[in-house]
Coordinates of C-alpha atoms and ligand atoms in Angstrom, one line a residue:
M51 CA -59.8 37.8 -4.1
T52 CA -58.3 39.5 -1.1
V53 CA -54.6 40.2 -1.2
Y54 CA -53.2 40.3 2.6
L55 CA -50.5 42.8 3.1
A56 CA -49.1 43.9 6.5
N57 CA -48.8 47.5 5.1
T58 CA -52.7 48.1 3.6
S59 CA -51.6 51.5 2.4
L60 CA -49.7 50.0 -0.6
F61 CA -53.1 48.4 -2.0
R62 CA -53.7 51.3 -4.5
K63 CA -56.3 51.2 -7.1
D64 CA -56.1 54.7 -8.4
A65 CA -54.2 56.8 -10.3
L66 CA -51.5 58.8 -8.8
I67 CA -51.8 62.2 -10.6
D68 CA -50.3 65.5 -9.3
G69 CA -50.0 64.1 -5.9
A70 CA -53.6 62.7 -5.4
W71 CA -55.0 59.4 -5.7
R72 CA -57.6 59.8 -8.5
P73 CA -60.0 57.6 -10.4
A74 CA -59.8 58.1 -14.1
A75 CA -61.4 61.3 -15.6
D76 CA -64.3 59.2 -17.2
G77 CA -64.4 56.6 -14.2
A78 CA -63.5 53.6 -16.2
R79 CA -61.3 50.9 -14.6
R80 CA -59.8 47.6 -15.7
P81 CA -59.9 44.3 -14.2
V82 CA -56.6 42.7 -12.9
H83 CA -56.5 39.1 -12.7
N84 CA -54.3 36.4 -10.9
P85 CA -52.8 34.3 -13.6
A86 CA -52.5 31.1 -11.4
T87 CA -56.2 31.0 -10.5
G88 CA -58.0 33.3 -12.7
A89 CA -59.5 35.1 -9.8
L90 CA -60.1 39.1 -9.9
V91 CA -57.4 40.9 -7.8
A92 CA -58.7 44.4 -8.1
E93 CA -60.3 46.9 -10.6
V94 CA -57.9 49.5 -11.3
A95 CA -58.3 53.2 -12.8
E96 CA -58.2 53.0 -16.7
C97 CA -56.9 56.5 -17.3
G98 CA -57.2 58.1 -20.8
P99 CA -56.0 61.1 -22.7
D100 CA -57.3 63.8 -20.4
D101 CA -55.6 62.1 -17.3
A102 CA -52.5 61.9 -19.3
E103 CA -53.0 66.0 -20.1
R104 CA -53.4 66.4 -16.2
A105 CA -50.0 64.5 -15.4
I106 CA -48.0 66.3 -18.1
A107 CA -49.1 69.5 -16.8
A108 CA -48.2 68.6 -13.1
A109 CA -44.9 67.0 -14.2
V110 CA -43.8 70.1 -16.0
K111 CA -44.4 72.3 -13.0
A112 CA -42.6 69.8 -10.7
Q113 CA -39.7 69.1 -12.9
A114 CA -39.0 73.0 -12.8
Q115 CA -38.7 72.8 -8.9
W116 CA -36.8 69.6 -9.0
R117 CA -34.1 70.1 -11.3
N118 CA -33.0 73.0 -9.1
R119 CA -32.2 70.6 -6.3
T120 CA -28.8 69.7 -5.7
G121 CA -27.6 66.1 -6.2
A122 CA -27.2 65.5 -2.7
Q123 CA -30.9 66.4 -2.1
R124 CA -31.9 64.3 -5.0
H125 CA -29.7 61.6 -3.4
D126 CA -31.6 61.7 -0.1
V127 CA -34.9 61.3 -1.2
L128 CA -34.2 58.2 -3.8
T129 CA -32.3 56.7 -0.6
R130 CA -35.5 57.1 1.2
W131 CA -37.4 55.5 -1.2
H132 CA -35.1 52.5 -1.5
D133 CA -35.3 51.9 2.1
L134 CA -38.9 52.1 2.1
V135 CA -39.0 49.6 -0.7
M136 CA -36.9 47.1 1.1
D137 CA -38.8 47.5 4.6
N138 CA -41.9 46.5 2.3
L139 CA -40.2 44.0 0.4
D140 CA -42.8 41.1 1.6
D141 CA -45.7 43.0 0.5
L142 CA -44.2 44.1 -2.7
A143 CA -43.3 40.4 -3.5
T144 CA -47.1 39.3 -2.6
L145 CA -48.1 42.1 -5.0
I146 CA -45.9 40.7 -7.7
V147 CA -46.9 37.0 -7.2
T148 CA -50.6 37.8 -7.2
E149 CA -50.7 39.7 -10.4
Q150 CA -47.8 38.5 -12.5
G151 CA -47.5 34.9 -11.1
K152 CA -43.7 34.6 -10.6
P153 CA -42.9 32.3 -7.4
R154 CA -42.5 34.2 -4.3
A155 CA -38.6 33.7 -4.0
E156 CA -38.0 35.2 -7.4
A157 CA -40.8 38.1 -6.6
A158 CA -38.5 39.0 -3.5
G159 CA -35.5 38.8 -5.9
E160 CA -37.1 41.3 -8.3
I161 CA -37.6 43.7 -5.3
R162 CA -34.1 43.4 -4.3
Y163 CA -33.2 44.2 -7.7
A164 CA -35.6 46.8 -8.2
A165 CA -34.4 48.7 -5.0
S166 CA -31.0 48.5 -6.1
F167 CA -31.5 50.9 -8.8
L168 CA -32.8 53.5 -6.6
L169 CA -29.7 53.2 -4.4
W170 CA -27.1 53.2 -7.3
F171 CA -28.9 56.2 -8.9
A172 CA -29.1 57.9 -5.6
G173 CA -25.4 57.8 -5.9
E174 CA -25.1 58.6 -9.4
A175 CA -27.3 61.9 -8.8
M176 CA -24.4 63.1 -6.7
R177 CA -21.7 62.4 -9.5
A178 CA -23.3 64.1 -12.6
Y179 CA -20.1 65.6 -13.7
G180 CA -19.3 67.9 -16.8
D181 CA -16.3 68.6 -18.4
V182 CA -13.6 71.5 -19.1
I183 CA -12.1 71.3 -22.4
P184 CA -8.5 72.7 -23.1
P185 CA -9.7 75.7 -25.8
T186 CA -8.2 76.1 -29.3
N187 CA -8.2 79.7 -28.9
P188 CA -6.5 81.3 -25.8
A189 CA -9.3 84.0 -25.4
T190 CA -11.9 81.3 -24.9
R191 CA -12.9 78.8 -22.4
L192 CA -15.0 75.7 -23.0
S193 CA -17.2 73.7 -20.9
V194 CA -19.6 71.3 -20.7
I195 CA -22.7 70.9 -18.5
R196 CA -24.9 68.1 -17.9
Q197 CA -28.7 69.0 -17.5
P198 CA -31.8 66.9 -16.8
V199 CA -33.8 66.2 -20.1
G200 CA -37.1 67.4 -18.4
V201 CA -40.3 65.3 -18.1
C202 CA -40.1 61.9 -19.3
A203 CA -42.6 59.1 -19.6
A204 CA -41.9 55.1 -19.3
I205 CA -43.9 52.4 -20.7
T206 CA -43.5 49.2 -18.9
P207 CA -44.0 45.5 -19.0
W208 CA -45.5 42.9 -17.0
N209 CA -42.7 40.7 -16.6
F210 CA -41.0 42.8 -14.1
P211 CA -43.5 45.0 -12.5
A212 CA -41.2 46.8 -9.9
A213 CA -37.7 46.5 -11.5
M214 CA -38.8 48.0 -15.0
I215 CA -40.2 51.2 -13.1
T216 CA -37.2 51.7 -10.8
R217 CA -34.6 51.1 -13.7
K218 CA -36.3 54.1 -15.3
A219 CA -37.7 56.3 -12.4
G220 CA -34.5 55.9 -10.6
P221 CA -32.2 57.5 -13.0
A222 CA -34.6 60.2 -14.2
L223 CA -35.3 61.5 -10.8
A224 CA -31.5 61.5 -10.0
A225 CA -30.8 63.6 -13.2
G226 CA -33.7 66.3 -12.5
C227 CA -36.3 64.9 -14.5
A228 CA -40.2 64.1 -13.8
M229 CA -41.6 61.0 -14.6
I230 CA -44.8 59.5 -15.9
V231 CA -45.2 55.8 -15.5
K232 CA -47.7 53.7 -17.5
P233 CA -47.3 50.4 -16.2
S234 CA -48.5 47.2 -17.9
E235 CA -52.4 46.6 -18.0
Q236 CA -51.5 43.1 -16.1
T237 CA -49.4 44.6 -13.7
P238 CA -50.1 47.9 -12.3
L239 CA -50.7 47.2 -8.5
T240 CA -46.9 46.9 -8.1
A241 CA -46.3 49.9 -9.9
L242 CA -49.0 51.9 -7.7
A243 CA -47.6 50.4 -4.7
L244 CA -43.8 51.3 -5.6
A245 CA -45.4 55.1 -6.0
E246 CA -47.2 55.2 -2.7
L247 CA -43.7 54.4 -1.1
A248 CA -42.3 57.4 -3.4
V249 CA -44.8 59.6 -1.9
Q250 CA -44.0 58.5 1.6
A251 CA -40.1 59.0 0.9
G252 CA -41.1 62.6 0.0
V253 CA -41.0 62.6 -3.9
P254 CA -42.7 65.7 -4.5
S255 CA -46.3 66.0 -6.2
G256 CA -46.4 65.5 -9.8
L257 CA -42.5 64.4 -10.1
L258 CA -43.6 60.7 -10.3
Q259 CA -47.0 60.0 -11.4
V260 CA -48.3 56.4 -12.4
L261 CA -51.3 56.2 -15.1
P262 CA -52.5 52.9 -15.6
G263 CA -54.5 52.3 -18.8
D264 CA -54.3 50.9 -22.2
G265 CA -51.1 51.0 -24.0
I266 CA -52.5 52.2 -27.2
R267 CA -54.3 55.0 -26.1
L268 CA -51.8 56.5 -23.5
G269 CA -48.8 55.8 -25.7
K270 CA -50.3 58.0 -28.1
A271 CA -51.2 60.7 -25.8
L272 CA -47.8 60.4 -24.3
C273 CA -45.8 60.4 -27.5
A274 CA -48.2 63.4 -28.9
S275 CA -46.9 65.8 -26.1
S276 CA -44.2 68.2 -26.8
D277 CA -43.7 68.7 -23.0
I278 CA -42.6 65.0 -22.8
R279 CA -39.1 65.2 -24.2
K280 CA -37.9 61.5 -23.3
L281 CA -39.8 58.1 -23.7
S282 CA -38.5 55.0 -22.1
F283 CA -40.1 51.7 -23.2
T284 CA -39.2 48.2 -22.3
G285 CA -41.8 45.8 -24.3
S286 CA -41.8 44.0 -27.6
T287 CA -39.9 45.1 -30.7
Q288 CA -43.3 45.6 -32.6
V289 CA -44.6 48.0 -30.1
G290 CA -40.9 49.7 -30.0
R291 CA -41.3 50.4 -33.6
I292 CA -44.7 51.7 -33.3
L293 CA -43.5 54.3 -30.4
M294 CA -40.3 55.5 -32.1
A295 CA -42.7 56.3 -35.3
Q296 CA -45.1 58.1 -33.0
S297 CA -42.4 59.8 -31.5
A298 CA -40.8 61.3 -34.8
P299 CA -43.3 64.3 -35.1
T300 CA -41.9 65.7 -31.4
L301 CA -38.6 64.2 -32.0
K302 CA -38.2 62.8 -28.3
R303 CA -35.2 61.3 -27.2
L304 CA -35.9 57.4 -27.0
S305 CA -34.5 54.4 -25.0
L306 CA -35.7 51.3 -26.1
E307 CA -35.5 47.7 -24.3
L308 CA -37.3 45.2 -26.9
G309 CA -37.4 41.5 -27.8
G310 CA -34.4 39.3 -27.6
N311 CA -33.6 35.9 -29.2
A312 CA -30.7 35.0 -26.7
P313 CA -28.5 32.3 -28.0
F314 CA -26.6 30.3 -25.1
I315 CA -23.4 28.5 -26.7
V316 CA -22.0 25.2 -25.2
F317 CA -18.7 24.4 -26.4
D318 CA -17.0 20.7 -26.3
D319 CA -14.8 22.0 -23.6
A320 CA -17.4 23.7 -21.4
H321 CA -17.8 22.6 -17.9
I322 CA -20.9 20.4 -18.4
D323 CA -22.4 21.0 -14.8
Q324 CA -21.9 24.9 -14.9
A325 CA -23.6 24.9 -18.3
V326 CA -26.5 22.9 -17.1
K327 CA -26.9 24.9 -14.0
S328 CA -26.6 28.2 -15.8
A329 CA -28.9 26.9 -18.6
I330 CA -31.9 26.7 -16.1
A331 CA -31.0 29.7 -14.5
A332 CA -30.9 31.6 -18.0
K333 CA -33.8 29.7 -19.7
Y334 CA -36.5 29.3 -16.9
R335 CA -36.5 32.1 -14.7
N336 CA -39.9 33.7 -14.7
A337 CA -41.2 30.8 -16.7
G338 CA -39.0 31.9 -19.4
Q339 CA -40.6 35.3 -19.6
T340 CA -37.9 37.7 -19.7
C341 CA -36.5 39.6 -22.6
V342 CA -32.9 37.9 -21.7
C343 CA -34.0 34.5 -21.4
A344 CA -31.8 32.0 -23.2
N345 CA -34.0 31.2 -26.4
R346 CA -31.5 28.8 -28.7
F347 CA -29.4 26.6 -27.2
L348 CA -26.2 25.8 -29.8
V349 CA -24.5 22.7 -28.4
Q350 CA -21.2 21.4 -30.2
D351 CA -21.4 18.0 -31.7
G352 CA -19.1 16.2 -29.2
I353 CA -21.1 17.5 -25.9
Y354 CA -24.5 17.5 -27.5
D355 CA -25.8 14.2 -26.4
A356 CA -24.6 14.6 -22.6
F357 CA -25.5 18.0 -22.2
A358 CA -29.0 17.3 -23.7
T359 CA -29.4 14.2 -21.4
R360 CA -28.2 15.8 -18.2
F361 CA -30.4 19.2 -19.2
A362 CA -33.5 17.6 -19.6
T363 CA -33.0 15.4 -16.2
A364 CA -32.5 18.6 -14.4
V365 CA -35.4 20.3 -16.0
S366 CA -37.8 17.4 -15.6
E367 CA -37.3 18.0 -11.7
L368 CA -38.6 21.6 -11.8
R369 CA -41.8 22.1 -9.9
V370 CA -44.4 23.5 -11.5
G371 CA -47.3 25.2 -9.5
P372 CA -48.5 28.6 -8.0
G373 CA -46.0 31.2 -7.2
S374 CA -47.5 31.2 -3.8
D375 CA -46.3 27.9 -3.3
P376 CA -42.9 28.1 -1.8
E377 CA -41.9 25.0 -3.5
S378 CA -42.6 26.1 -6.9
V379 CA -40.0 27.4 -9.2
I380 CA -42.2 27.2 -12.6
G381 CA -45.2 29.6 -12.3
P382 CA -48.1 30.3 -14.9
L383 CA -47.5 32.1 -18.2
I384 CA -49.2 35.4 -18.1
S385 CA -52.1 35.0 -20.5
A386 CA -53.9 32.4 -22.6
Q387 CA -52.2 34.4 -25.7
A388 CA -48.9 33.6 -24.2
R389 CA -49.6 29.9 -23.5
D390 CA -50.8 29.3 -27.0
K391 CA -47.6 30.7 -28.5
V392 CA -45.6 28.4 -26.4
E393 CA -48.0 25.4 -27.4
A394 CA -47.7 26.4 -31.2
H395 CA -43.7 26.5 -31.2
V396 CA -43.6 23.1 -29.6
R397 CA -46.1 21.8 -32.2
D398 CA -44.4 23.2 -35.1
A399 CA -40.9 22.1 -34.0
V400 CA -42.2 18.4 -33.3
E401 CA -44.0 18.7 -36.8
H402 CA -40.3 19.4 -38.2
G403 CA -38.9 16.7 -36.4
A404 CA -38.0 17.6 -33.0
T405 CA -38.0 15.4 -30.2
V406 CA -39.4 16.1 -26.7
L407 CA -36.9 15.2 -24.0
C408 CA -39.0 16.3 -21.2
G409 CA -42.3 18.5 -21.1
G410 CA -44.2 19.3 -23.9
A411 CA -47.9 19.8 -22.6
R412 CA -49.4 22.0 -20.1
D413 CA -49.5 21.3 -16.5
S414 CA -52.4 20.1 -14.5
A415 CA -51.6 23.2 -12.1
G416 CA -54.4 25.5 -13.9
D417 CA -54.9 26.9 -17.2
L418 CA -51.8 29.0 -17.7
F419 CA -49.3 26.6 -16.7
Y420 CA -46.7 24.8 -19.1
R421 CA -44.5 22.3 -18.3
P422 CA -40.9 23.0 -18.5
T423 CA -39.7 21.6 -21.8
V424 CA -36.5 20.4 -23.5
L425 CA -36.6 19.8 -27.5
R426 CA -33.5 18.2 -29.1
D427 CA -32.9 18.2 -32.7
T428 CA -34.4 21.5 -33.5
T429 CA -33.2 23.2 -36.6
P430 CA -33.3 26.7 -38.3
A431 CA -36.4 25.6 -40.1
M432 CA -38.5 25.7 -37.1
R433 CA -40.5 28.9 -35.8
I434 CA -38.7 28.5 -32.2
A435 CA -35.5 29.3 -34.3
H436 CA -36.5 32.6 -35.3
E437 CA -39.3 33.7 -32.9
E438 CA -39.1 35.0 -29.3
T439 CA -41.0 31.9 -27.4
F440 CA -41.1 33.8 -23.9
G441 CA -41.9 30.6 -22.1
P442 CA -40.3 27.5 -20.6
V443 CA -38.9 26.0 -23.6
A444 CA -35.4 25.1 -24.4
P445 CA -34.5 23.8 -28.1
L446 CA -31.2 22.1 -28.5
F447 CA -29.5 23.0 -32.2
R448 CA -26.4 21.3 -33.1
F449 CA -23.3 22.8 -34.5
R450 CA -19.9 21.7 -35.7
T451 CA -17.3 24.5 -35.7
E452 CA -16.9 27.8 -33.8
A453 CA -17.5 29.8 -36.8
E454 CA -20.8 27.9 -37.3
A455 CA -21.9 28.5 -33.9
I456 CA -21.1 32.4 -34.0
A457 CA -23.1 32.3 -37.7
M458 CA -26.1 30.7 -36.3
A459 CA -26.1 33.0 -33.2
N460 CA -26.0 36.0 -35.1
D461 CA -28.6 35.0 -37.6
T462 CA -31.6 37.2 -36.1
E463 CA -32.9 40.5 -36.0
Y464 CA -32.2 40.8 -32.4
G465 CA -29.1 41.7 -30.5
L466 CA -29.8 41.7 -26.6
A467 CA -28.3 38.9 -24.7
A468 CA -26.1 36.0 -25.5
Y469 CA -24.4 33.3 -23.6
F470 CA -21.2 30.8 -24.2
F471 CA -19.6 28.3 -22.1
T472 CA -15.9 27.3 -22.8
R473 CA -12.8 27.0 -20.7
D474 CA -10.7 28.1 -24.0
H475 CA -9.2 31.6 -23.0
A476 CA -8.5 32.4 -26.7
R477 CA -11.8 31.4 -27.7
V478 CA -13.5 33.9 -24.7
H479 CA -12.0 36.6 -26.4
R480 CA -12.9 35.8 -30.1
V481 CA -16.3 34.5 -29.4
A482 CA -17.4 37.8 -27.0
E483 CA -16.0 40.1 -29.4
A484 CA -17.9 38.3 -32.6
L485 CA -21.2 38.1 -30.7
E486 CA -23.6 40.9 -32.3
Y487 CA -25.3 41.4 -28.6
G488 CA -25.2 44.3 -26.3
M489 CA -24.6 42.0 -23.4
V490 CA -22.4 38.7 -23.2
G491 CA -22.4 36.2 -20.5
H492 CA -19.5 34.1 -20.3
N493 CA -19.8 30.7 -18.1
T494 CA -22.7 32.3 -16.7
G495 CA -26.5 32.7 -17.3
L496 CA -27.3 35.4 -14.9
I497 CA -25.8 38.8 -16.1
S498 CA -28.1 41.8 -14.8
N499 CA -27.3 43.8 -12.0
E500 CA -27.6 47.7 -11.3
V501 CA -23.8 48.4 -11.8
A502 CA -23.7 46.9 -15.4
P503 CA -25.0 48.7 -18.7
F504 CA -28.3 46.4 -19.9
G505 CA -29.4 47.1 -23.5
G506 CA -29.4 45.8 -26.9
I507 CA -28.3 46.5 -30.5
K508 CA -30.0 45.7 -33.7
Q509 CA -33.5 45.3 -33.3
S510 CA -33.5 44.9 -29.9
G511 CA -33.4 48.6 -29.2
M512 CA -31.2 51.3 -28.2
G513 CA -30.0 53.1 -24.8
R514 CA -28.5 51.6 -21.8
E515 CA -30.0 51.0 -18.2
G516 CA -28.3 50.7 -15.0
S517 CA -24.5 51.7 -14.4
R518 CA -22.9 54.9 -14.6
Y519 CA -24.0 55.2 -18.5
G520 CA -27.9 54.7 -17.4
M521 CA -27.7 58.7 -16.3
D522 CA -26.9 59.8 -19.9
E523 CA -30.3 58.7 -21.0
Y524 CA -32.0 61.3 -19.0
M525 CA -29.2 64.3 -19.5
E526 CA -28.5 66.6 -22.2
M527 CA -25.1 68.0 -22.7
K528 CA -24.6 71.6 -23.0
Y529 CA -21.4 73.2 -24.3
I530 CA -20.8 76.7 -23.0
C531 CA -17.8 78.8 -24.9
T532 CA -17.0 82.0 -23.0
D533 CA -14.8 84.5 -24.7
I534 CA -12.7 85.9 -21.8
T535 CA -11.2 88.9 -23.4
Ligands
ADP624 P1 -45.5 42.2 -24.0 O1 -45.3 41.5 -25.0 O2 -44.3 42.3 -23.0 O3 -46.7 42.5 -23.2 P2 -45.8 44.9 -25.0 O4 -44.6 45.3 -26.0 O5 -47.2 44.4 -26.0 O6 -45.1 43.6 -24.4 O7 -46.4 45.9 -23.9 C1 -45.5 46.5 -23.1 C2 -46.0 47.5 -22.6 O8 -46.4 48.5 -24.0 C3 -47.3 47.5 -21.8 O9 -47.3 48.6 -20.7 C4 -48.4 47.9 -23.0 O10 -49.7 48.7 -22.6 C5 -47.6 48.8 -24.0 N1 -48.2 49.0 -25.2 C6 -48.8 48.1 -25.9 N2 -49.2 48.5 -27.2 C7 -48.8 49.5 -27.3 C8 -48.6 50.7 -28.3 N3 -49.2 50.7 -29.2 N4 -48.4 51.9 -27.8 C9 -47.7 52.1 -26.7 N5 -47.6 51.3 -25.5 C10 -48.2 50.1 -26.0

């Protein structure tokens, strides 16, 4: 299929290695398909270990120069990159719609979100302060400086093809690091377009490189290198565990943004319209394919029936269709495997006694489309209670007391995002503190932005992205003790 872009320089199919667009060393290519139609979009370079080696050598050289640039110089480059991303918003959104499938308005929102990290970290580049510590011995002076970690690698997923890259590359470059990005096999085109804009913005050769290719093969090559001092990964918990094990021999620093199983708790005293509206925002964004999407709706006895009815009515009005249609709000799932998992979860729930209030089946819009679904009377015995569905399905569980809700919410190995709805001021503090999650939304289903720390606890990972803490992931502290006698 032809992809129509105003700026054709953004349609890149080769890897960006050492400042040049190159095919893979062995010439291999991998197809990228449009999930809405199955059409072939492009054949993209499929990099392997030789390409990784070349990129690592270039990154080492580039980082040695970049680390000596001032914060203000790094700020200027990142700001230019931000501006170019915003100038090319429509084309970048087109690439996301084409290779990832989300509705156009969401894709444009993702580009704004992606750009916000570049601007935020451009500012942080100028504020990488250290400390002066009052000494214990009058003959000494103690200080702490913060220095870049060095060469970093990022392995990113398909659900946010742009934002997951800028959220890692932004702070890395701001801190004085080099970054090698391995984008998802399903969505390399957005990553390559962002890299083209980075080149145009004046990011030096070798400082930001993009290696499309197989996760397992490139993951091994990147993890094995002792020149790569840090790995930042966003994806499944299962792959996070593999990468952590593979990083052990070289003791890399790690940021891991992994799976979630977000509870969305509605107490009897919630404002029901607000809860319904937020439930739709927290569940159906990107057809339910985000790691902070609400996965389990825990609804208190007294409001359960009213919430179920209002929610299902609103969900049944969500329009399913290709992301390129401005009317669509639910696009395709990313793959047949993803759709099969959604189907399996719904089937299992129904077999164990759940009732389908709306949806519950594939949609005629295409092979990978699934109707937004609400299930009532789901129980902890069902698969959907424990596994991340990653699709447009909302299971409604019932609870009676606050203590029961908290116990149910925390009964998972995950700890990324949680949401709760109440107008009781004291309960806000009790519940927010008791939830074992890295991020909590109170009376809101939308919590992500560039100024707040994004990240999870338990088996949802480690490290924080965005916010003033995001820079810490890419900086080492060095303590200096001087004898002044
Ligand atoms: P998702 O379920 O979101 O596709 P994955 O964790 O499978 O999540 O994929 C996220 C990223 O991890 C992709 O870029 C993929 O290529 C990469 N990946 C998958 N398996 C491995 C692996 N064994 N080692 C390194 N990277 C991997």
